mmCIF file of C-alpha atoms and ligand atoms in Angstrom:
data_model
loop_
_atom_site.group_PDB
_atom_site.id
_atom_site.type_symbol
_atom_site.label_atom_id
_atom_site.label_comp_id
_atom_site.label_asym_id
_atom_site.label_seq_id
_atom_site.Cartn_x
_atom_site.Cartn_y
_atom_site.Cartn_z
ATOM 1 C CA UNK A 1 71.728 -86.880 67.422
ATOM 2 C CA UNK A 2 69.726 -83.948 68.591
ATOM 3 C CA UNK A 3 69.219 -82.679 72.116
ATOM 4 C CA UNK A 4 66.194 -80.784 70.925
ATOM 5 C CA UNK A 5 67.406 -77.197 71.333
ATOM 6 C CA UNK A 6 66.694 -74.578 68.675
ATOM 7 C CA UNK A 7 70.422 -74.219 68.035
ATOM 8 C CA UNK A 8 70.794 -77.975 67.414
ATOM 9 C CA UNK A 9 67.834 -77.819 65.014
ATOM 10 C CA UNK A 10 69.263 -74.826 63.146
ATOM 11 C CA UNK A 11 72.662 -76.502 62.773
ATOM 12 C CA UNK A 12 71.180 -79.784 61.618
ATOM 13 C CA UNK A 13 69.015 -77.999 59.010
ATOM 14 C CA UNK A 14 72.071 -76.115 57.737
ATOM 15 C CA UNK A 15 74.118 -79.300 57.528
ATOM 16 C CA UNK A 16 71.355 -81.110 55.643
ATOM 17 C CA UNK A 17 71.188 -78.280 53.080
ATOM 18 C CA UNK A 18 74.999 -78.116 52.820
ATOM 19 C CA UNK A 19 75.162 -81.863 52.135
ATOM 20 C CA UNK A 20 72.565 -81.675 49.376
ATOM 21 C CA UNK A 21 74.126 -78.651 47.681
ATOM 22 C CA UNK A 22 77.744 -79.764 48.130
ATOM 23 C CA UNK A 23 78.683 -76.594 49.952
ATOM 24 C CA UNK A 24 82.382 -75.860 50.363
ATOM 25 C CA UNK A 25 83.357 -77.070 53.890
ATOM 26 C CA UNK A 26 85.135 -73.788 54.660
ATOM 27 C CA UNK A 27 82.058 -71.757 53.733
ATOM 28 C CA UNK A 28 79.914 -74.118 55.823
ATOM 29 C CA UNK A 29 82.221 -73.508 58.779
ATOM 30 C CA UNK A 30 81.819 -69.740 58.346
ATOM 31 C CA UNK A 31 78.024 -70.066 58.171
ATOM 32 C CA UNK A 32 77.814 -72.391 61.196
ATOM 33 C CA UNK A 33 79.257 -69.676 63.441
ATOM 34 C CA UNK A 34 77.549 -66.401 64.333
ATOM 35 C CA UNK A 35 79.647 -63.404 63.337
ATOM 36 C CA UNK A 36 79.398 -61.821 66.786
ATOM 37 C CA UNK A 37 77.421 -62.252 69.979
ATOM 38 C CA UNK A 38 77.089 -59.699 72.760
ATOM 39 C CA UNK A 39 75.918 -60.560 76.265
ATOM 40 C CA UNK A 40 74.863 -57.639 78.430
ATOM 41 C CA UNK A 41 73.727 -57.061 82.010
ATOM 42 C CA UNK A 42 70.765 -54.735 82.351
ATOM 43 C CA UNK A 43 70.374 -53.223 85.825
ATOM 44 C CA UNK A 44 66.852 -51.877 86.293
ATOM 45 C CA UNK A 45 65.486 -49.758 89.149
ATOM 46 C CA UNK A 46 62.138 -51.368 89.960
ATOM 47 C CA UNK A 47 59.100 -49.355 91.079
ATOM 48 C CA UNK A 48 59.683 -50.370 94.717
ATOM 49 C CA UNK A 49 63.208 -48.914 94.648
ATOM 50 C CA UNK A 50 65.078 -52.229 94.449
ATOM 51 C CA UNK A 51 67.534 -53.059 91.635
ATOM 52 C CA UNK A 52 67.191 -56.169 89.493
ATOM 53 C CA UNK A 53 69.859 -57.128 86.931
ATOM 54 C CA UNK A 54 68.496 -58.805 83.787
ATOM 55 C CA UNK A 55 70.540 -60.649 81.186
ATOM 56 C CA UNK A 56 70.304 -59.707 77.513
ATOM 57 C CA UNK A 57 71.835 -60.687 74.169
ATOM 58 C CA UNK A 58 72.244 -59.416 70.629
ATOM 59 C CA UNK A 59 73.672 -61.793 68.023
ATOM 60 C CA UNK A 60 74.706 -60.987 64.447
ATOM 61 C CA UNK A 61 74.735 -64.233 62.529
ATOM 62 C CA UNK A 62 75.796 -62.985 59.102
ATOM 63 C CA UNK A 63 76.137 -59.656 57.279
ATOM 64 C CA UNK A 64 77.345 -60.757 53.827
ATOM 65 C CA UNK A 65 74.166 -59.559 52.087
ATOM 66 C CA UNK A 66 73.663 -56.340 54.040
ATOM 67 C CA UNK A 67 73.082 -54.970 57.529
ATOM 68 C CA UNK A 68 71.756 -57.563 59.935
ATOM 69 C CA UNK A 69 68.048 -57.679 60.741
ATOM 70 C CA UNK A 70 65.975 -59.430 63.343
ATOM 71 C CA UNK A 71 63.663 -59.051 66.271
ATOM 72 C CA UNK A 72 64.143 -58.704 70.003
ATOM 73 C CA UNK A 73 62.484 -61.274 72.245
ATOM 74 C CA UNK A 74 61.465 -60.736 75.877
ATOM 75 C CA UNK A 75 60.836 -64.161 77.419
ATOM 76 C CA UNK A 76 61.891 -65.870 80.662
ATOM 77 C CA UNK A 77 63.352 -68.868 78.791
ATOM 78 C CA UNK A 78 65.653 -66.880 76.454
ATOM 79 C CA UNK A 79 69.189 -68.348 76.147
ATOM 80 C CA UNK A 80 72.205 -67.393 74.061
ATOM 81 C CA UNK A 81 71.853 -70.597 72.030
ATOM 82 C CA UNK A 82 68.216 -69.801 71.258
ATOM 83 C CA UNK A 83 69.113 -66.276 70.121
ATOM 84 C CA UNK A 84 71.919 -67.714 67.941
ATOM 85 C CA UNK A 85 69.446 -70.086 66.257
ATOM 86 C CA UNK A 86 66.901 -67.336 65.681
ATOM 87 C CA UNK A 87 69.641 -65.101 64.209
ATOM 88 C CA UNK A 88 70.736 -67.863 61.810
ATOM 89 C CA UNK A 89 67.127 -68.385 60.685
ATOM 90 C CA UNK A 90 66.872 -64.618 60.034
ATOM 91 C CA UNK A 91 69.886 -64.843 57.693
ATOM 92 C CA UNK A 92 68.275 -67.562 55.564
ATOM 93 C CA UNK A 93 64.827 -65.916 55.759
ATOM 94 C CA UNK A 94 66.051 -62.569 54.388
ATOM 95 C CA UNK A 95 67.905 -64.388 51.597
ATOM 96 C CA UNK A 96 64.898 -66.614 50.720
ATOM 97 C CA UNK A 97 62.672 -63.585 50.105
ATOM 98 C CA UNK A 98 65.539 -61.660 48.486
ATOM 99 C CA UNK A 99 65.736 -58.627 50.769
ATOM 100 C CA UNK A 100 69.208 -57.096 51.278
ATOM 101 C CA UNK A 101 69.780 -57.987 54.931
ATOM 102 C CA UNK A 102 71.810 -60.393 56.978
ATOM 103 C CA UNK A 103 70.467 -62.053 60.107
ATOM 104 C CA UNK A 104 70.430 -61.005 63.763
ATOM 105 C CA UNK A 105 68.365 -61.529 66.886
ATOM 106 C CA UNK A 106 68.186 -60.142 70.389
ATOM 107 C CA UNK A 107 66.691 -61.346 73.614
ATOM 108 C CA UNK A 108 66.220 -60.419 77.251
ATOM 109 C CA UNK A 109 65.590 -63.040 79.937
ATOM 110 C CA UNK A 110 62.465 -61.498 81.435
ATOM 111 C CA UNK A 111 58.730 -62.069 81.696
ATOM 112 C CA UNK A 112 57.472 -58.689 80.446
ATOM 113 C CA UNK A 113 53.983 -59.324 81.848
ATOM 114 C CA UNK A 114 55.404 -59.132 85.364
ATOM 115 C CA UNK A 115 56.819 -55.597 84.867
ATOM 116 C CA UNK A 116 54.981 -52.287 85.082
ATOM 117 C CA UNK A 117 55.067 -50.049 81.992
ATOM 118 C CA UNK A 118 57.594 -47.799 83.721
ATOM 119 C CA UNK A 119 59.860 -50.762 84.562
ATOM 120 C CA UNK A 120 59.515 -52.099 81.015
ATOM 121 C CA UNK A 121 60.555 -48.713 79.646
ATOM 122 C CA UNK A 122 63.623 -48.498 81.921
ATOM 123 C CA UNK A 123 64.608 -52.086 81.024
ATOM 124 C CA UNK A 124 64.201 -51.398 77.298
ATOM 125 C CA UNK A 125 66.164 -48.142 77.338
ATOM 126 C CA UNK A 126 69.036 -49.659 79.292
ATOM 127 C CA UNK A 127 69.104 -52.755 77.041
ATOM 128 C CA UNK A 128 69.080 -50.479 73.964
ATOM 129 C CA UNK A 129 71.939 -48.476 75.476
ATOM 130 C CA UNK A 130 73.969 -51.622 76.159
ATOM 131 C CA UNK A 131 73.586 -52.900 72.571
ATOM 132 C CA UNK A 132 74.229 -49.456 70.996
ATOM 133 C CA UNK A 133 77.656 -50.499 69.658
ATOM 134 C CA UNK A 134 75.941 -53.162 67.531
ATOM 135 C CA UNK A 135 72.848 -51.401 66.166
ATOM 136 C CA UNK A 136 72.259 -48.656 63.588
ATOM 137 C CA UNK A 137 70.460 -48.142 60.258
ATOM 138 C CA UNK A 138 73.509 -49.321 58.280
ATOM 139 C CA UNK A 139 74.611 -51.849 60.880
ATOM 140 C CA UNK A 140 71.800 -53.835 62.488
ATOM 141 C CA UNK A 141 68.093 -53.032 62.658
ATOM 142 C CA UNK A 142 65.981 -54.591 65.464
ATOM 143 C CA UNK A 143 62.229 -55.255 65.329
ATOM 144 C CA UNK A 144 59.535 -56.808 67.529
ATOM 145 C CA UNK A 145 59.399 -60.520 68.324
ATOM 146 C CA UNK A 146 57.782 -62.617 71.079
ATOM 147 C CA UNK A 147 57.072 -60.412 74.133
ATOM 148 C CA UNK A 148 57.929 -57.079 72.484
ATOM 149 C CA UNK A 149 55.753 -54.605 70.585
ATOM 150 C CA UNK A 150 55.681 -51.257 68.808
ATOM 151 C CA UNK A 151 55.879 -49.271 72.048
ATOM 152 C CA UNK A 152 59.135 -51.038 72.929
ATOM 153 C CA UNK A 153 60.446 -50.231 69.428
ATOM 154 C CA UNK A 154 59.525 -46.559 70.005
ATOM 155 C CA UNK A 155 61.621 -46.506 73.213
ATOM 156 C CA UNK A 156 64.574 -48.078 71.388
ATOM 157 C CA UNK A 157 64.259 -45.551 68.562
ATOM 158 C CA UNK A 158 64.141 -42.713 71.087
ATOM 159 C CA UNK A 159 67.137 -43.994 73.081
ATOM 160 C CA UNK A 160 69.256 -44.325 69.921
ATOM 161 C CA UNK A 161 68.081 -40.954 68.568
ATOM 162 C CA UNK A 162 68.794 -39.164 71.849
ATOM 163 C CA UNK A 163 72.378 -40.442 71.736
ATOM 164 C CA UNK A 164 72.802 -39.320 68.101
ATOM 165 C CA UNK A 165 71.196 -35.946 68.760
ATOM 166 C CA UNK A 166 68.606 -36.225 65.985
ATOM 167 C CA UNK A 167 65.753 -38.586 65.038
ATOM 168 C CA UNK A 168 66.808 -41.847 63.432
ATOM 169 C CA UNK A 169 63.600 -43.756 62.600
ATOM 170 C CA UNK A 170 65.431 -46.297 60.418
ATOM 171 C CA UNK A 171 67.320 -47.816 63.387
ATOM 172 C CA UNK A 172 64.371 -50.065 64.232
ATOM 173 C CA UNK A 173 61.266 -51.375 62.453
ATOM 174 C CA UNK A 174 57.822 -52.312 63.724
ATOM 175 C CA UNK A 175 57.492 -48.780 65.162
ATOM 176 C CA UNK A 176 54.209 -46.923 65.653
ATOM 177 C CA UNK A 177 52.988 -45.072 62.532
ATOM 178 C CA UNK A 178 53.384 -41.727 64.307
ATOM 179 C CA UNK A 179 57.191 -41.999 64.368
ATOM 180 C CA UNK A 180 57.907 -43.574 60.984
ATOM 181 C CA UNK A 181 56.328 -47.015 61.160
ATOM 182 C CA UNK A 182 54.972 -48.580 57.989
ATOM 183 C CA UNK A 183 51.335 -49.077 57.120
ATOM 184 C CA UNK A 184 50.630 -52.798 57.222
ATOM 185 C CA UNK A 185 53.592 -53.794 59.452
ATOM 186 C CA UNK A 186 51.428 -54.886 62.413
ATOM 187 C CA UNK A 187 49.688 -57.639 60.467
ATOM 188 C CA UNK A 188 52.534 -58.279 58.006
ATOM 189 C CA UNK A 189 53.746 -61.626 59.393
ATOM 190 C CA UNK A 190 50.168 -62.944 59.533
ATOM 191 C CA UNK A 191 49.432 -61.590 56.061
ATOM 192 C CA UNK A 192 52.536 -63.312 54.717
ATOM 193 C CA UNK A 193 51.410 -66.566 56.370
ATOM 194 C CA UNK A 194 48.042 -66.123 54.675
ATOM 195 C CA UNK A 195 49.583 -65.593 51.211
ATOM 196 C CA UNK A 196 51.810 -68.633 51.665
ATOM 197 C CA UNK A 197 48.917 -70.761 52.953
ATOM 198 C CA UNK A 198 46.804 -69.804 49.925
ATOM 199 C CA UNK A 199 49.748 -70.554 47.601
ATOM 200 C CA UNK A 200 50.144 -73.981 49.256
ATOM 201 C CA UNK A 201 46.448 -74.778 48.874
ATOM 202 C CA UNK A 202 46.590 -73.770 45.213
ATOM 203 C CA UNK A 203 49.661 -75.941 44.643
ATOM 204 C CA UNK A 204 48.016 -78.958 46.329
ATOM 205 C CA UNK A 205 44.624 -78.380 44.694
ATOM 206 C CA UNK A 206 42.894 -77.890 48.074
ATOM 207 C CA UNK A 207 39.797 -75.723 48.140
ATOM 208 C CA UNK A 208 40.076 -72.710 50.439
ATOM 209 C CA UNK A 209 36.476 -72.988 51.686
ATOM 210 C CA UNK A 210 36.830 -76.675 52.523
ATOM 211 C CA UNK A 211 40.132 -76.258 54.336
ATOM 212 C CA UNK A 212 40.041 -76.851 58.078
ATOM 213 C CA UNK A 213 42.653 -74.796 59.916
ATOM 214 C CA UNK A 214 44.086 -75.147 63.430
ATOM 215 C CA UNK A 215 46.305 -72.388 64.841
ATOM 216 C CA UNK A 216 48.593 -72.792 67.863
ATOM 217 C CA UNK A 217 49.262 -69.413 69.467
ATOM 218 C CA UNK A 218 47.008 -66.392 69.702
ATOM 219 C CA UNK A 219 49.535 -63.587 69.860
ATOM 220 C CA UNK A 220 50.339 -61.033 67.170
ATOM 221 C CA UNK A 221 50.968 -63.666 64.515
ATOM 222 C CA UNK A 222 48.411 -66.330 65.527
ATOM 223 C CA UNK A 223 45.481 -63.973 66.082
ATOM 224 C CA UNK A 224 46.235 -62.091 62.859
ATOM 225 C CA UNK A 225 46.475 -65.332 60.894
ATOM 226 C CA UNK A 226 43.112 -66.537 62.245
ATOM 227 C CA UNK A 227 41.493 -63.255 61.261
ATOM 228 C CA UNK A 228 42.989 -63.097 57.757
ATOM 229 C CA UNK A 229 42.366 -66.767 56.887
ATOM 230 C CA UNK A 230 38.805 -66.483 58.198
ATOM 231 C CA UNK A 231 38.317 -63.489 55.864
ATOM 232 C CA UNK A 232 39.528 -65.671 52.995
ATOM 233 C CA UNK A 233 36.819 -68.233 53.771
ATOM 234 C CA UNK A 234 38.886 -70.880 55.580
ATOM 235 C CA UNK A 235 37.146 -72.650 58.462
ATOM 236 C CA UNK A 236 39.126 -72.174 61.677
ATOM 237 C CA UNK A 237 38.323 -75.261 63.753
ATOM 238 C CA UNK A 238 40.827 -74.840 66.578
ATOM 239 C CA UNK A 239 42.910 -72.187 68.280
ATOM 240 C CA UNK A 240 45.066 -72.404 71.382
ATOM 241 C CA UNK A 241 47.174 -70.136 73.531
ATOM 242 C CA UNK A 242 49.397 -70.781 76.560
ATOM 243 C CA UNK A 243 46.346 -71.312 78.772
ATOM 244 C CA UNK A 244 44.586 -73.924 76.610
ATOM 245 C CA UNK A 245 42.616 -74.314 73.426
ATOM 246 C CA UNK A 246 39.200 -73.949 71.849
ATOM 247 C CA UNK A 247 37.904 -76.396 69.314
ATOM 248 C CA UNK A 248 34.801 -76.472 67.163
ATOM 249 C CA UNK A 249 34.458 -78.747 64.135
ATOM 250 C CA UNK A 250 31.921 -76.398 62.552
ATOM 251 C CA UNK A 251 34.300 -73.430 62.751
ATOM 252 C CA UNK A 252 35.200 -70.614 65.113
ATOM 253 C CA UNK A 253 34.756 -66.942 64.331
ATOM 254 C CA UNK A 254 37.636 -64.670 65.346
ATOM 255 C CA UNK A 255 35.184 -62.481 67.281
ATOM 256 C CA UNK A 256 33.398 -65.334 69.009
ATOM 257 C CA UNK A 257 36.565 -67.268 69.884
ATOM 258 C CA UNK A 258 36.527 -66.575 73.584
ATOM 259 C CA UNK A 259 32.965 -67.831 74.041
ATOM 260 C CA UNK A 260 33.692 -71.362 72.830
ATOM 261 C CA UNK A 261 34.131 -74.328 75.112
ATOM 262 C CA UNK A 262 37.778 -75.114 75.856
ATOM 263 C CA UNK A 263 39.339 -78.366 74.782
ATOM 264 C CA UNK A 264 43.046 -78.198 75.508
ATOM 265 C CA UNK A 265 45.382 -80.525 73.694
ATOM 266 C CA UNK A 266 43.489 -80.549 70.434
ATOM 267 C CA UNK A 267 45.949 -78.372 68.571
ATOM 268 C CA UNK A 268 47.469 -81.397 66.911
ATOM 269 C CA UNK A 269 45.278 -80.908 63.875
ATOM 270 C CA UNK A 270 42.207 -81.978 62.074
ATOM 271 C CA UNK A 271 41.986 -84.578 59.332
ATOM 272 C CA UNK A 272 42.574 -83.068 55.898
ATOM 273 C CA UNK A 273 43.444 -79.756 57.401
ATOM 274 C CA UNK A 274 46.154 -77.186 57.859
ATOM 275 C CA UNK A 275 48.064 -76.858 61.120
ATOM 276 C CA UNK A 276 49.657 -73.468 61.776
ATOM 277 C CA UNK A 277 52.054 -73.412 64.748
ATOM 278 C CA UNK A 278 52.312 -69.689 65.604
ATOM 279 C CA UNK A 279 53.883 -69.730 69.058
ATOM 280 C CA UNK A 280 57.457 -70.747 69.836
ATOM 281 C CA UNK A 281 60.137 -73.230 68.763
ATOM 282 C CA UNK A 282 60.220 -76.961 69.527
ATOM 283 C CA UNK A 283 56.446 -77.620 69.532
ATOM 284 C CA UNK A 284 56.247 -80.449 66.982
ATOM 285 C CA UNK A 285 58.643 -83.165 68.122
ATOM 286 C CA UNK A 286 59.190 -86.911 67.803
ATOM 287 C CA UNK A 287 56.785 -87.257 70.743
ATOM 288 C CA UNK A 288 53.725 -85.847 68.966
ATOM 289 C CA UNK A 289 54.526 -85.806 65.215
ATOM 290 C CA UNK A 290 52.874 -89.182 64.596
ATOM 291 C CA UNK A 291 49.613 -87.873 66.081
ATOM 292 C CA UNK A 292 49.364 -84.810 63.820
ATOM 293 C CA UNK A 293 46.331 -85.242 61.581
ATOM 294 C CA UNK A 294 46.815 -82.248 59.315
ATOM 295 C CA UNK A 295 48.029 -82.791 55.751
ATOM 296 C CA UNK A 296 49.808 -79.418 55.652
ATOM 297 C CA UNK A 297 51.825 -77.560 58.303
ATOM 298 C CA UNK A 298 52.534 -73.865 57.728
ATOM 299 C CA UNK A 299 55.145 -72.591 60.190
ATOM 300 C CA UNK A 300 54.149 -69.129 61.365
ATOM 301 C CA UNK A 301 56.458 -69.450 64.401
ATOM 302 C CA UNK A 302 60.246 -69.692 64.141
ATOM 303 C CA UNK A 303 61.531 -73.237 64.570
ATOM 304 C CA UNK A 304 58.310 -74.972 65.728
ATOM 305 C CA UNK A 305 59.322 -78.337 64.192
ATOM 306 C CA UNK A 306 62.354 -80.354 65.333
ATOM 307 C CA UNK A 307 64.435 -82.263 62.739
ATOM 308 C CA UNK A 308 63.108 -85.573 64.174
ATOM 309 C CA UNK A 309 59.508 -84.425 63.659
ATOM 310 C CA UNK A 310 60.457 -83.257 60.155
ATOM 311 C CA UNK A 311 61.575 -86.816 59.337
ATOM 312 C CA UNK A 312 58.262 -88.215 60.593
ATOM 313 C CA UNK A 313 56.250 -85.691 58.559
ATOM 314 C CA UNK A 314 58.316 -86.502 55.481
ATOM 315 C CA UNK A 315 57.625 -90.241 55.897
ATOM 316 C CA UNK A 316 53.937 -89.567 56.455
ATOM 317 C CA UNK A 317 53.674 -87.335 53.361
ATOM 318 C CA UNK A 318 52.741 -84.240 55.372
ATOM 319 C CA UNK A 319 53.895 -81.068 53.638
ATOM 320 C CA UNK A 320 55.773 -78.676 55.941
ATOM 321 C CA UNK A 321 56.013 -75.104 54.652
ATOM 322 C CA UNK A 322 59.032 -73.871 56.609
ATOM 323 C CA UNK A 323 59.285 -70.818 58.859
ATOM 324 C CA UNK A 324 62.018 -69.110 56.810
ATOM 325 C CA UNK A 325 59.507 -68.911 53.959
ATOM 326 C CA UNK A 326 56.109 -68.895 55.703
ATOM 327 C CA UNK A 327 56.744 -66.194 58.309
ATOM 328 C CA UNK A 328 59.008 -63.964 56.198
ATOM 329 C CA UNK A 329 56.209 -61.414 55.684
ATOM 330 C CA UNK A 330 57.149 -59.621 58.903
ATOM 331 C CA UNK A 331 60.733 -58.932 57.968
ATOM 332 C CA UNK A 332 59.712 -58.163 54.380
ATOM 333 C CA UNK A 333 57.495 -55.295 55.544
ATOM 334 C CA UNK A 334 60.257 -54.344 58.010
ATOM 335 C CA UNK A 335 62.431 -53.923 54.919
ATOM 336 C CA UNK A 336 59.724 -51.715 53.359
ATOM 337 C CA UNK A 337 59.609 -49.705 56.600
ATOM 338 C CA UNK A 338 63.396 -49.211 56.592
ATOM 339 C CA UNK A 339 63.327 -48.115 52.917
ATOM 340 C CA UNK A 340 60.504 -45.643 53.639
ATOM 341 C CA UNK A 341 62.365 -44.242 56.676
ATOM 342 C CA UNK A 342 65.605 -43.798 54.706
ATOM 343 C CA UNK A 343 63.734 -41.974 51.947
ATOM 344 C CA UNK A 344 61.366 -40.161 54.323
ATOM 345 C CA UNK A 345 58.632 -41.066 51.855
ATOM 346 C CA UNK A 346 55.724 -43.239 52.954
ATOM 347 C CA UNK A 347 53.590 -45.704 51.021
ATOM 348 C CA UNK A 348 49.890 -46.547 51.237
ATOM 349 C CA UNK A 349 48.805 -49.752 52.955
ATOM 350 C CA UNK A 350 47.568 -51.146 49.621
ATOM 351 C CA UNK A 351 51.003 -50.588 48.128
ATOM 352 C CA UNK A 352 52.677 -52.331 51.069
ATOM 353 C CA UNK A 353 50.292 -55.315 50.968
ATOM 354 C CA UNK A 354 50.543 -55.689 47.217
ATOM 355 C CA UNK A 355 54.348 -55.688 47.215
ATOM 356 C CA UNK A 356 54.295 -58.144 50.115
ATOM 357 C CA UNK A 357 51.966 -60.471 48.205
ATOM 358 C CA UNK A 358 54.233 -60.424 45.163
ATOM 359 C CA UNK A 359 57.310 -61.282 47.219
ATOM 360 C CA UNK A 360 55.597 -64.088 49.166
ATOM 361 C CA UNK A 361 54.074 -65.675 46.056
ATOM 362 C CA UNK A 362 57.336 -65.479 44.122
ATOM 363 C CA UNK A 363 59.328 -66.890 47.045
ATOM 364 C CA UNK A 364 56.904 -69.807 47.385
ATOM 365 C CA UNK A 365 57.440 -70.695 43.735
ATOM 366 C CA UNK A 366 61.231 -70.257 44.063
ATOM 367 C CA UNK A 367 61.343 -72.698 47.004
ATOM 368 C CA UNK A 368 58.961 -75.163 45.339
ATOM 369 C CA UNK A 369 61.154 -75.223 42.227
ATOM 370 C CA UNK A 370 64.243 -76.135 44.256
ATOM 371 C CA UNK A 371 62.255 -78.783 46.167
ATOM 372 C CA UNK A 372 61.058 -80.416 42.932
ATOM 373 C CA UNK A 373 64.385 -80.128 41.146
ATOM 374 C CA UNK A 374 66.402 -81.618 43.998
ATOM 375 C CA UNK A 375 63.667 -83.885 45.372
ATOM 376 C CA UNK A 376 64.007 -82.494 48.887
ATOM 377 C CA UNK A 377 61.560 -81.157 51.472
ATOM 378 C CA UNK A 378 60.397 -77.542 51.317
ATOM 379 C CA UNK A 379 62.559 -76.838 54.395
ATOM 380 C CA UNK A 380 65.724 -78.181 52.821
ATOM 381 C CA UNK A 381 64.843 -76.386 49.576
ATOM 382 C CA UNK A 382 64.325 -73.056 51.364
ATOM 383 C CA UNK A 383 67.558 -73.525 53.318
ATOM 384 C CA UNK A 384 69.450 -74.375 50.109
ATOM 385 C CA UNK A 385 68.058 -71.240 48.474
ATOM 386 C CA UNK A 386 68.943 -69.030 51.460
ATOM 387 C CA UNK A 387 72.344 -70.588 52.126
ATOM 388 C CA UNK A 388 73.189 -70.481 48.410
ATOM 389 C CA UNK A 389 72.492 -66.749 48.187
ATOM 390 C CA UNK A 390 74.440 -65.987 51.369
ATOM 391 C CA UNK A 391 77.352 -68.199 50.287
ATOM 392 C CA UNK A 392 77.459 -66.473 46.905
ATOM 393 C CA UNK A 393 77.636 -63.046 48.560
ATOM 394 C CA UNK A 394 80.276 -64.294 50.983
ATOM 395 C CA UNK A 395 82.461 -65.852 48.288
ATOM 396 C CA UNK A 396 82.052 -62.847 45.954
ATOM 397 C CA UNK A 397 83.165 -60.448 48.686
ATOM 398 C CA UNK A 398 86.074 -62.696 49.626
ATOM 399 C CA UNK A 399 87.563 -63.303 53.027
ATOM 400 C CA UNK A 400 89.035 -60.426 55.059
ATOM 401 C CA UNK A 401 91.988 -59.739 55.321
HETATM 402 N N1 LIG B 501 60.719 -61.100 64.619
HETATM 403 C C1 LIG B 501 60.286 -61.263 63.261
HETATM 404 C C2 LIG B 501 60.862 -62.538 62.674
HETATM 405 O O1 LIG B 501 61.200 -63.447 63.381
HETATM 406 C C3 LIG B 501 60.539 -60.020 62.424
HETATM 407 C C4 LIG B 501 61.973 -59.581 62.326
HETATM 408 C C5 LIG B 501 62.150 -58.231 61.630
HETATM 409 O O2 LIG B 501 61.189 -57.675 61.150
HETATM 410 O O3 LIG B 501 63.294 -57.778 61.600
HETATM 411 O O4 LIG B 501 60.910 -62.699 61.481
#
């Protein structure tokens, strides 16, 4: 049934949850459709004097539980459908961990590595200007995602603030500390993945020291996850990035990673181990799911597993800890950052990490309870939990007009 796009996956996951929870068909119809989607053209003066027009998007999926929240992605393969899927996942994610946000996402069709810093700044400021009608501390709060970073968030904050005439740090999260960022935000997604991985191991009775972990992706999330799980005593046997992979059955050290021999294509997992896809959507599909050797998959990326692969993992008894739970640490600390900015009162890193741990551990148990009660996968359980909370807010508010 599925053409394999992120949007198809997101819709099929929603429908599966709706079926299990007997969701009102009218409410399902509301939740299937993003609230609004903006497509913008971003003309940029390049360093050589020429003008290139880039395409960008910002999608608000749902705002029933609060202002919408979600990252901005710079990637050459960005499409409106992909941004819609990522925005929908943000809605469920915020509801699963119980933070008062709806879901949004933005994207620009660009390879940021091909731009100079000056070009990247001009692109970012013009994109921020074009999406101004949609963003704001009470409206919609962007953050980093694939291909963006804290410097890009600083430029967005500055563009918005210049228009307002005063500094508005709370318009964006994942900012540098110097302008109102939160301690602990940089590693927050990876730290959340670590807490959820440890909770999974505890639940399955796996020993942390004996666990063999493979991570796909060595960006902000992947590299951070490798470092934090290594600190916990897990043996990292494989890591890959877009160029290829490194593999060592006796374990890789985060520092020594680059010196190891490369063995591309080994990211599929290691017997009795944990596979952590931390790159991009659509990586585990019906074409490779039967070759995965791991017993647990923890989704640090958004949407790495297609519904067809999910079916295969279910049949094979492989536990998939879904993205909307596993990678929710990033947006959780984004929420802390927003709260700190609004109060102009900043917390210590220990305070941030401790509150994050509590939320991730509690959310894991919440999802597990639904999974056991309804006898469904962790993904369907998490989606039921998220959709249920959003539907309750939607129904309680009532339909306008
Ligand atoms: N881009 C991250 C995600 O996919 C973080 C979003 C945020 O902090 O708003 O969850």
